[in-house]
Short mmCIF file of C-alpha atoms and ligand atoms in Angstrom, two decimals:
data_model
loop_
_atom_site.label_atom_id
_atom_site.label_comp_id
_atom_site.label_asym_id
_atom_site.label_seq_id
_atom_site.Cartn_x
_atom_site.Cartn_y
_atom_site.Cartn_z
CA UNK D 5 66.43 69.29 153.02
CA UNK D 6 65.17 67.38 155.88
CA UNK D 7 67.60 68.34 158.66
CA UNK D 8 66.51 71.37 160.76
CA UNK D 9 68.95 74.60 160.89
CA UNK D 10 70.40 76.74 163.31
CA UNK D 11 71.78 79.85 162.20
CA UNK D 12 73.72 82.12 165.01
CA UNK D 13 76.17 84.66 165.64
CA UNK D 14 79.51 83.13 164.69
CA UNK D 15 82.56 81.95 166.36
CA UNK D 16 82.77 84.68 168.37
CA UNK D 17 79.69 85.59 169.50
CA UNK D 18 78.33 82.12 171.39
CA UNK D 19 75.05 83.80 173.17
CA UNK D 20 71.76 83.37 171.19
CA UNK D 21 70.19 80.40 170.86
CA UNK D 22 70.43 77.45 170.10
CA UNK D 23 67.36 75.20 167.55
CA UNK D 24 68.58 71.27 167.55
CA UNK D 25 67.18 69.71 164.81
CA UNK D 26 64.86 67.49 163.74
CA UNK D 27 64.48 63.94 165.62
CA UNK D 28 64.93 60.73 163.67
CA UNK D 29 61.18 60.42 164.00
CA UNK D 30 61.09 62.63 160.67
CA UNK D 31 64.02 62.82 159.05
CA UNK D 32 66.73 61.57 157.06
CA UNK D 33 64.90 61.69 152.46
CA UNK D 34 68.85 61.32 152.13
CA UNK D 35 69.67 58.14 151.24
CA UNK D 36 71.29 57.94 148.23
CA UNK D 37 74.72 59.69 147.70
CA UNK D 38 75.98 57.21 150.71
CA UNK D 39 75.62 53.80 149.82
CA UNK D 40 76.67 54.05 146.09
CA UNK D 41 80.08 55.84 147.43
CA UNK D 42 81.84 53.68 145.96
CA UNK D 43 84.11 51.60 149.29
CA UNK D 44 86.94 52.46 150.19
CA UNK D 45 89.28 49.78 148.81
CA UNK D 46 91.03 49.28 152.24
CA UNK D 47 87.98 48.08 152.57
CA UNK D 48 87.63 44.51 151.20
CA UNK D 49 89.76 42.91 153.88
CA UNK D 50 87.62 43.67 156.44
CA UNK D 51 86.76 40.35 158.37
CA UNK D 52 83.42 39.77 161.32
CA UNK D 53 84.19 39.43 164.67
CA UNK D 54 84.84 36.14 165.09
CA UNK D 55 84.98 33.92 168.47
CA UNK D 56 87.93 33.86 169.81
CA UNK D 57 89.37 30.88 169.71
CA UNK D 58 89.72 31.34 165.75
CA UNK D 59 90.10 34.57 165.92
CA UNK D 60 93.76 33.99 168.00
CA UNK D 61 95.12 31.29 165.70
CA UNK D 62 99.20 31.79 166.59
CA UNK D 63 101.10 32.92 163.77
CA UNK D 64 104.39 34.57 164.93
CA UNK D 65 105.26 36.28 161.72
CA UNK D 66 102.09 37.98 160.61
CA UNK D 67 101.86 39.05 164.79
CA UNK D 68 105.52 40.79 164.20
CA UNK D 69 104.29 41.98 161.05
CA UNK D 70 101.13 43.46 162.92
CA UNK D 71 104.03 45.57 165.07
CA UNK D 72 105.77 46.38 162.94
CA UNK D 73 102.59 47.49 160.42
CA UNK D 74 100.91 49.12 163.38
CA UNK D 75 103.85 51.30 164.80
CA UNK D 76 104.99 53.39 161.58
CA UNK D 77 108.39 56.02 162.75
CA UNK D 78 106.71 59.42 162.89
CA UNK D 79 109.24 59.65 160.17
CA UNK D 80 107.82 58.55 157.37
CA UNK D 81 104.78 61.90 158.66
CA UNK D 82 106.81 64.95 157.30
CA UNK D 83 106.07 67.80 158.86
CA UNK D 84 102.14 67.61 157.29
CA UNK D 85 103.46 67.69 154.32
CA UNK D 86 101.79 64.57 152.52
CA UNK D 87 103.86 62.07 150.37
CA UNK D 88 102.75 59.86 147.99
CA UNK D 89 104.35 57.76 150.89
CA UNK D 90 102.52 59.05 153.39
CA UNK D 91 98.98 58.14 150.92
CA UNK D 92 100.11 54.79 150.59
CA UNK D 93 101.46 53.83 154.61
CA UNK D 94 97.74 55.90 155.00
CA UNK D 95 95.91 53.94 152.69
CA UNK D 96 98.10 50.13 154.16
CA UNK D 97 96.47 51.80 157.87
CA UNK D 98 93.24 52.46 157.38
CA UNK D 99 92.90 48.54 156.22
CA UNK D 100 94.55 47.03 158.76
CA UNK D 101 91.84 48.25 160.73
CA UNK D 102 89.62 47.78 158.27
CA UNK D 103 90.53 44.49 158.91
CA UNK D 104 89.26 44.11 162.06
CA UNK D 105 90.51 40.29 162.99
CA UNK D 106 93.96 41.75 162.44
CA UNK D 107 93.64 44.50 164.14
CA UNK D 108 91.99 42.72 167.04
CA UNK D 109 95.23 40.97 167.75
CA UNK D 110 97.55 44.05 167.46
CA UNK D 111 94.99 46.13 169.90
CA UNK D 112 95.66 42.96 172.41
CA UNK D 113 99.28 43.30 171.33
CA UNK D 114 99.74 46.96 173.51
CA UNK D 115 96.93 46.11 176.25
CA UNK D 116 99.15 44.15 177.73
CA UNK D 117 101.60 47.24 178.06
CA UNK D 118 99.45 49.68 178.50
CA UNK D 119 99.16 51.87 181.06
CA UNK D 120 95.98 52.34 182.85
CA UNK D 121 93.85 55.67 182.67
CA UNK D 122 96.00 56.72 179.63
CA UNK D 123 93.08 58.27 177.31
CA UNK D 124 93.21 60.78 174.64
CA UNK D 125 91.34 64.08 175.86
CA UNK D 126 90.31 66.60 173.07
CA UNK D 127 92.78 69.46 173.67
CA UNK D 128 91.35 72.41 175.76
CA UNK D 129 90.23 74.48 173.35
CA UNK D 130 88.15 72.01 170.94
CA UNK D 131 87.25 70.18 174.62
CA UNK D 132 85.32 74.09 175.27
CA UNK D 133 83.66 74.39 172.17
CA UNK D 134 81.75 70.59 172.31
CA UNK D 135 80.98 71.35 175.70
CA UNK D 136 79.31 74.46 175.01
CA UNK D 137 77.68 73.18 172.02
CA UNK D 138 76.80 70.57 173.76
CA UNK D 139 74.89 72.84 177.07
CA UNK D 140 73.06 74.38 174.22
CA UNK D 141 71.64 70.59 172.75
CA UNK D 142 71.10 69.52 176.34
CA UNK D 143 68.98 73.20 176.91
CA UNK D 144 66.41 72.37 173.92
CA UNK D 145 66.47 68.58 174.26
CA UNK D 146 67.52 67.19 177.94
CA UNK D 147 70.32 65.47 178.61
CA UNK D 148 70.08 62.13 177.06
CA UNK D 149 72.64 58.63 178.03
CA UNK D 150 71.94 57.07 175.09
CA UNK D 151 73.64 56.36 172.36
CA UNK D 152 73.15 59.87 169.84
CA UNK D 153 74.97 62.84 167.81
CA UNK D 154 75.07 65.37 166.55
CA UNK D 155 77.21 68.21 164.31
CA UNK D 156 77.99 71.52 164.52
CA UNK D 157 79.37 73.58 161.23
CA UNK D 158 80.92 76.41 162.74
CA UNK D 159 81.55 79.65 160.25
CA UNK D 160 82.94 82.84 160.87
CA UNK D 161 79.61 83.81 161.30
CA UNK D 162 77.05 81.32 161.86
CA UNK D 163 76.70 78.35 163.84
CA UNK D 164 75.66 75.48 162.19
CA UNK D 165 73.81 72.60 164.50
CA UNK D 166 71.96 69.73 163.54
CA UNK D 167 70.63 66.96 165.18
CA UNK D 168 70.55 64.98 167.63
CA UNK D 169 70.33 62.00 165.71
CA UNK D 170 69.82 57.93 167.28
CA UNK D 171 70.94 54.91 165.34
CA UNK D 172 68.19 52.89 164.16
CA UNK D 173 69.63 49.14 164.94
CA UNK D 174 65.92 47.94 162.51
CA UNK D 175 67.83 49.18 159.51
CA UNK D 176 70.98 48.59 160.26
CA UNK D 177 71.42 52.26 160.44
CA UNK D 178 74.16 54.63 163.26
CA UNK D 179 73.93 57.55 164.22
CA UNK D 180 77.06 58.64 163.00
CA UNK D 181 75.55 57.67 159.53
CA UNK D 182 73.50 60.65 159.88
CA UNK D 183 75.88 63.06 160.34
CA UNK D 184 77.70 62.40 157.84
CA UNK D 185 75.30 62.55 154.96
CA UNK D 186 73.68 65.57 156.63
CA UNK D 187 77.13 67.09 157.10
CA UNK D 188 78.35 66.30 153.10
CA UNK D 189 74.88 68.28 152.33
CA UNK D 190 76.27 71.40 153.40
CA UNK D 191 79.05 70.94 152.72
CA UNK D 192 78.28 70.32 148.90
CA UNK D 193 75.31 73.04 149.03
CA UNK D 194 76.79 76.25 150.23
CA UNK D 195 80.27 78.06 148.95
CA UNK D 196 82.54 76.82 151.78
CA UNK D 197 85.29 78.81 153.05
CA UNK D 198 88.17 77.15 154.43
CA UNK D 199 87.74 78.33 157.45
CA UNK D 200 85.12 76.35 158.71
CA UNK D 201 84.86 73.31 161.05
CA UNK D 202 82.71 70.68 161.97
CA UNK D 203 82.49 69.20 165.14
CA UNK D 204 81.08 65.98 165.25
CA UNK D 205 79.58 64.20 168.44
CA UNK D 206 78.99 61.09 169.46
CA UNK D 207 78.65 59.65 172.85
CA UNK D 208 80.22 56.39 172.44
CA UNK D 209 83.08 56.19 170.20
CA UNK D 210 82.28 55.59 166.47
CA UNK D 211 82.35 52.11 166.12
CA UNK D 212 85.12 50.25 164.97
CA UNK D 213 83.80 46.65 163.72
CA UNK D 214 80.55 46.40 162.26
CA UNK D 215 78.80 43.97 159.02
CA UNK D 216 78.89 47.48 157.00
CA UNK D 217 81.72 50.02 157.14
CA UNK D 218 82.56 51.56 160.23
CA UNK D 219 81.81 55.21 161.60
CA UNK D 220 85.22 55.32 162.69
CA UNK D 221 86.25 54.16 159.61
CA UNK D 222 84.16 56.17 157.24
CA UNK D 223 84.64 59.16 159.02
CA UNK D 224 87.86 60.13 159.31
CA UNK D 225 87.72 59.24 155.54
CA UNK D 226 85.14 61.40 155.02
CA UNK D 227 87.18 64.19 157.30
CA UNK D 228 90.02 63.43 154.80
CA UNK D 229 87.70 63.90 151.98
CA UNK D 230 85.75 67.16 153.48
CA UNK D 231 89.78 68.67 153.78
CA UNK D 232 91.18 67.96 149.98
CA UNK D 233 88.21 69.63 148.52
CA UNK D 234 87.32 72.16 151.19
CA UNK D 235 90.21 72.91 153.49
CA UNK D 236 87.52 72.54 156.45
CA UNK D 237 89.00 70.25 159.32
CA UNK D 238 86.89 67.54 161.52
CA UNK D 239 86.31 67.64 165.32
CA UNK D 240 85.34 64.45 166.90
CA UNK D 241 84.09 63.95 170.09
CA UNK D 242 83.46 61.28 172.43
CA UNK D 243 82.07 60.74 175.80
CA UNK D 244 82.80 56.77 176.28
CA UNK D 245 85.29 54.01 174.32
CA UNK D 246 83.09 51.97 172.41
CA UNK D 247 85.98 50.09 170.87
CA UNK D 248 85.28 47.66 168.22
CA UNK D 249 81.87 46.80 168.90
CA UNK D 250 81.37 48.60 172.75
CA UNK D 251 79.78 46.00 175.35
CA UNK D 252 78.66 43.78 172.48
CA UNK D 253 82.75 41.89 173.18
CA UNK D 254 82.62 38.78 172.89
CA UNK D 255 87.20 38.53 172.87
CA UNK D 256 87.42 37.57 177.34
CA UNK D 257 83.86 35.70 177.50
CA UNK D 258 85.21 32.94 178.28
CA UNK D 259 87.27 33.97 181.22
CA UNK D 260 85.56 32.66 184.96
CA UNK D 261 86.64 32.39 187.63
CA UNK D 262 88.88 28.84 186.65
CA UNK D 263 90.12 30.91 184.07
CA UNK D 264 91.28 33.39 186.36
CA UNK D 265 92.72 31.49 188.68
CA UNK D 266 95.00 29.42 186.53
CA UNK D 267 96.14 32.45 184.66
CA UNK D 268 97.31 33.44 188.16
CA UNK D 269 98.88 30.75 189.07
CA UNK D 270 101.75 29.99 185.78
CA UNK D 271 103.63 32.11 185.20
CA UNK D 272 104.09 31.48 181.63
CA UNK D 273 101.71 30.73 178.36
CA UNK D 274 103.44 26.84 178.20
CA UNK D 275 102.93 25.89 182.49
CA UNK D 276 99.95 28.17 181.54
CA UNK D 277 98.64 25.41 178.98
CA UNK D 278 99.52 22.28 180.73
CA UNK D 279 97.19 23.87 183.85
CA UNK D 280 94.34 24.70 182.13
CA UNK D 281 94.45 20.91 179.98
CA UNK D 282 94.33 19.06 183.50
CA UNK D 283 91.80 20.94 184.84
CA UNK D 284 89.54 20.88 181.81
CA UNK D 285 89.08 24.51 180.63
CA UNK D 286 89.12 25.99 176.83
CA UNK D 287 92.76 27.09 176.55
CA UNK D 288 93.33 31.28 175.79
CA UNK D 289 95.68 31.33 173.19
CA UNK D 290 98.55 33.11 173.70
CA UNK D 291 97.86 36.32 172.40
CA UNK D 292 94.49 37.27 175.09
CA UNK D 293 97.16 35.01 177.58
CA UNK D 294 99.68 37.95 177.61
CA UNK D 295 97.09 40.64 177.47
CA UNK D 296 94.95 39.55 180.62
CA UNK D 297 97.99 38.32 182.50
CA UNK D 298 99.99 41.62 184.52
CA UNK D 299 98.78 41.16 187.94
CA UNK D 300 96.84 45.04 187.91
CA UNK D 301 94.29 42.87 185.16
CA UNK D 302 92.97 40.73 188.84
CA UNK D 303 92.73 43.93 191.06
CA UNK D 304 91.14 43.76 194.65
CA UNK D 305 87.49 44.53 194.43
CA UNK D 306 84.88 45.72 197.08
CA UNK D 307 81.93 43.49 196.80
CA UNK D 308 79.47 46.40 197.04
CA UNK D 309 80.13 47.55 193.91
CA UNK D 310 79.11 44.21 192.13
CA UNK D 311 76.82 42.69 193.57
CA UNK D 312 73.66 44.82 193.14
CA UNK D 313 69.24 44.95 194.66
CA UNK D 314 68.93 41.90 196.20
CA UNK D 315 69.52 38.97 192.85
CA UNK D 316 72.31 37.97 195.43
CA UNK D 317 69.73 35.13 196.32
CA UNK D 318 69.40 33.02 193.98
CA UNK D 319 72.95 32.85 194.29
CA UNK D 320 71.44 30.41 197.14
CA UNK D 321 68.75 28.50 196.51
CA UNK D 322 70.56 25.58 196.92
CA UNK D 323 69.39 26.26 200.80
CA UNK D 324 66.35 24.75 200.41
CA UNK D 325 67.28 21.50 198.76
CA UNK D 326 68.76 21.26 201.90
CA UNK D 327 65.07 20.36 203.80
CA UNK D 328 62.84 19.86 201.04
CA UNK D 329 62.19 16.66 201.51
CA UNK D 330 61.64 17.04 204.95
CA UNK D 331 57.37 16.78 206.34
CA UNK D 332 56.02 19.94 206.04
CA UNK D 333 55.53 21.47 209.80
CA UNK D 334 59.74 20.71 210.16
CA UNK D 335 59.95 22.23 206.52
CA UNK D 336 58.18 25.03 207.36
CA UNK D 337 60.92 26.02 210.63
CA UNK D 338 63.62 25.18 207.84
CA UNK D 339 62.50 27.85 205.16
CA UNK D 340 62.42 30.59 208.24
CA UNK D 341 65.96 29.73 209.51
CA UNK D 342 67.07 30.23 205.35
CA UNK D 343 65.39 33.64 205.49
CA UNK D 344 67.14 34.23 208.30
CA UNK D 345 70.31 33.60 208.17
CA UNK D 346 70.07 35.45 203.83
CA UNK D 347 69.25 38.16 205.97
CA UNK D 348 71.69 38.17 208.12
CA UNK D 349 74.33 37.81 205.66
CA UNK D 350 73.44 41.01 203.89
CA UNK D 351 75.57 42.28 206.39
CA UNK D 352 78.65 40.10 204.10
CA UNK D 353 77.70 42.62 201.00
CA UNK D 354 77.39 46.40 203.01
CA UNK D 355 81.93 46.01 203.19
CA UNK D 356 82.68 48.91 201.38
CA UNK D 357 86.18 48.32 201.80
CA UNK D 358 88.16 46.42 198.74
CA UNK D 359 89.36 43.43 199.24
CA UNK D 360 91.56 40.02 197.35
CA UNK D 361 88.58 37.08 196.30
CA UNK D 362 90.19 35.21 198.75
CA UNK D 363 89.53 37.76 201.54
CA UNK D 364 86.28 37.82 200.38
CA UNK D 365 85.73 33.72 200.21
CA UNK D 366 86.63 32.75 203.60
CA UNK D 367 84.67 36.00 205.70
CA UNK D 368 82.11 34.26 204.47
CA UNK D 369 82.68 31.02 205.36
CA UNK D 370 83.54 32.59 208.68
CA UNK D 371 80.22 34.17 208.93
CA UNK D 372 78.75 30.53 208.11
CA UNK D 373 80.75 28.92 211.20
CA UNK D 374 79.98 32.02 213.44
CA UNK D 375 76.32 32.00 212.58
CA UNK D 376 73.89 30.23 215.13
CA UNK D 377 70.94 28.61 213.73
CA UNK D 378 67.82 27.74 215.88
CA UNK D 379 67.80 25.07 218.04
CA UNK D 380 64.63 24.42 216.59
CA UNK D 381 66.44 22.49 214.04
CA UNK D 382 68.25 19.37 213.75
CA UNK D 383 72.54 18.84 214.35
CA UNK D 384 72.50 17.09 210.96
CA UNK D 385 70.00 20.34 208.78
CA UNK D 386 72.35 22.76 210.72
CA UNK D 387 75.59 20.93 209.74
CA UNK D 388 74.22 21.41 205.93
CA UNK D 389 72.44 24.49 205.86
CA UNK D 390 75.99 25.51 206.97
CA UNK D 391 77.90 23.31 204.22
CA UNK D 392 75.94 24.66 201.32
CA UNK D 393 75.95 28.35 202.78
CA UNK D 394 79.23 28.45 202.03
CA UNK D 395 79.49 26.84 198.44
CA UNK D 396 76.72 28.84 197.69
CA UNK D 397 78.93 31.46 199.15
CA UNK D 398 81.94 30.62 196.98
CA UNK D 399 79.88 29.99 193.78
CA UNK D 400 78.45 33.96 194.20
CA UNK D 401 81.83 36.12 194.91
CA UNK D 402 83.56 33.67 191.90
CA UNK D 403 80.53 34.37 189.60
CA UNK D 404 80.70 38.60 190.51
CA UNK D 405 84.61 38.21 190.38
CA UNK D 406 84.25 36.72 186.31
CA UNK D 407 82.56 39.17 185.82
CA UNK D 408 84.03 42.19 187.40
CA UNK D 409 86.67 40.36 185.18
CA UNK D 410 85.29 40.40 182.28
CA UNK D 411 84.13 43.62 182.42
CA UNK D 412 86.87 45.46 183.30
CA UNK D 413 88.94 43.44 180.58
CA UNK D 414 86.81 44.42 177.73
CA UNK D 415 86.78 48.58 179.11
CA UNK D 416 90.67 48.27 179.22
CA UNK D 417 90.53 46.39 175.83
CA UNK D 418 87.84 48.76 174.37
CA UNK D 419 89.70 51.91 175.39
CA UNK D 420 93.21 50.57 174.35
CA UNK D 421 91.75 49.78 170.32
CA UNK D 422 90.51 53.19 170.48
CA UNK D 423 92.97 54.75 171.62
CA UNK D 424 95.65 53.62 169.43
CA UNK D 425 93.66 54.19 166.55
CA UNK D 426 93.60 57.82 167.73
CA UNK D 427 97.15 57.47 167.86
CA UNK D 428 97.71 55.63 164.63
CA UNK D 429 95.35 57.89 162.43
CA UNK D 430 96.63 60.97 164.02
CA UNK D 431 100.08 60.94 162.68
CA UNK D 432 98.76 61.16 159.01
CA UNK D 433 95.44 63.29 159.95
CA UNK D 434 97.20 65.70 162.63
CA UNK D 435 96.27 68.80 160.46
CA UNK D 436 92.99 68.61 159.41
CA UNK D 437 91.70 65.83 162.01
CA UNK D 438 91.00 65.69 166.35
CA UNK D 439 89.99 63.12 168.18
CA UNK D 440 89.24 62.66 171.14
CA UNK D 441 87.24 62.68 174.48
CA UNK D 442 85.33 64.92 175.79
CA UNK D 443 87.07 65.49 179.05
CA UNK D 444 84.30 67.50 181.74
CA UNK D 445 85.24 70.57 183.75
CA UNK D 446 86.32 69.36 186.97
CA UNK D 447 87.52 66.67 186.00
CA UNK D 448 91.98 67.03 184.99
CA UNK D 449 92.33 65.41 181.53
CA UNK D 450 94.40 62.84 182.10
CA UNK D 451 97.56 63.05 179.85
CA UNK D 452 98.73 66.48 178.61
CA UNK D 453 98.39 67.46 174.76
ZN1 ZN Q 657 78.70 52.38 163.63
#
């Protein structure tokens, strides 16, 4: 078997040293098996993520149905004993999550009612285990920020660690694929005892959308299989919420400053759509509008946090066009002046206090008005440079602000996705599966378990 395995003292003694498994470079002749598995009957509904507009055509009846199926009442789960109805609803639930188009809508419906920061942390004892294992792996392999996974089979008499594994995007393989294969092999080739536990670590939460079966659904399906076949429990811990497709989520890509402003200024979707038509922006569908509308989605911000390095100066290139056609000598003086004003404007970017976007725009305008240009410049050139500075400032602040909003919306959406998924499946799997975010000791969990 390609994986190297650590055997050490069992659950009670954590003192022996971990020797984590091989790196991606020398692994995996295990490609069969996984692909040949019959696909989940639920997966036929898996739909590729589509662009914003087609994804959001409004269908009142469908949306209502979505909310009804998603919010499976707890009464369906009868004290952990699996009935036929439970199996049916569980498959139905998994099927709804495999249908990305459908589940994206469901998350958007929830996003508008969502409380800030209601992450799903792991329970304390499982979290502690993950921290111990992570400590061992880190000690052996160093810290790693990139996406990777490792896993542990905890037995009474020994602990088996394998990984870290990295995704290989060239062949579409995610790190969780390898974890699943390895775990499956390890369980198959041993006489499994019912008190074993599988711990799966992944930097980002397993994906929920992919051109093939999503890792999160694969893992839940496997956890159910391992439970029913071997009586083994599974814990999945992650550091960041990936949602469907992480930073590549395109749901909010059309949200620019004019959109933000238009959403902010209008009371409801009908009025928004009218205003959008007037300003000639591509209107957001009502479900996205409702998700981004609440005031907390348009937060104050500190410019210092969203403008990094010297790249901001590229927003001010237009200033040069003011004196481009002047004779060489004058042009040189103007260039110096342009550099000087940008140098002085650095002070505007060091503001650490968070402010409203209007305040930030005003600061830039006031700065340009107060700034004393060299008397070597003509009045006309001075006025023109002042005006152009103000325009560039406005474009930069609005552009950066919209980017900040898009990032925040995507982050909220991804968090909400993972959280909703975990809460959904927990209704059926709490006996044998726990999924949650790993929290560090200095950070208090946001939700008590
Ligand atoms: Zn994945």
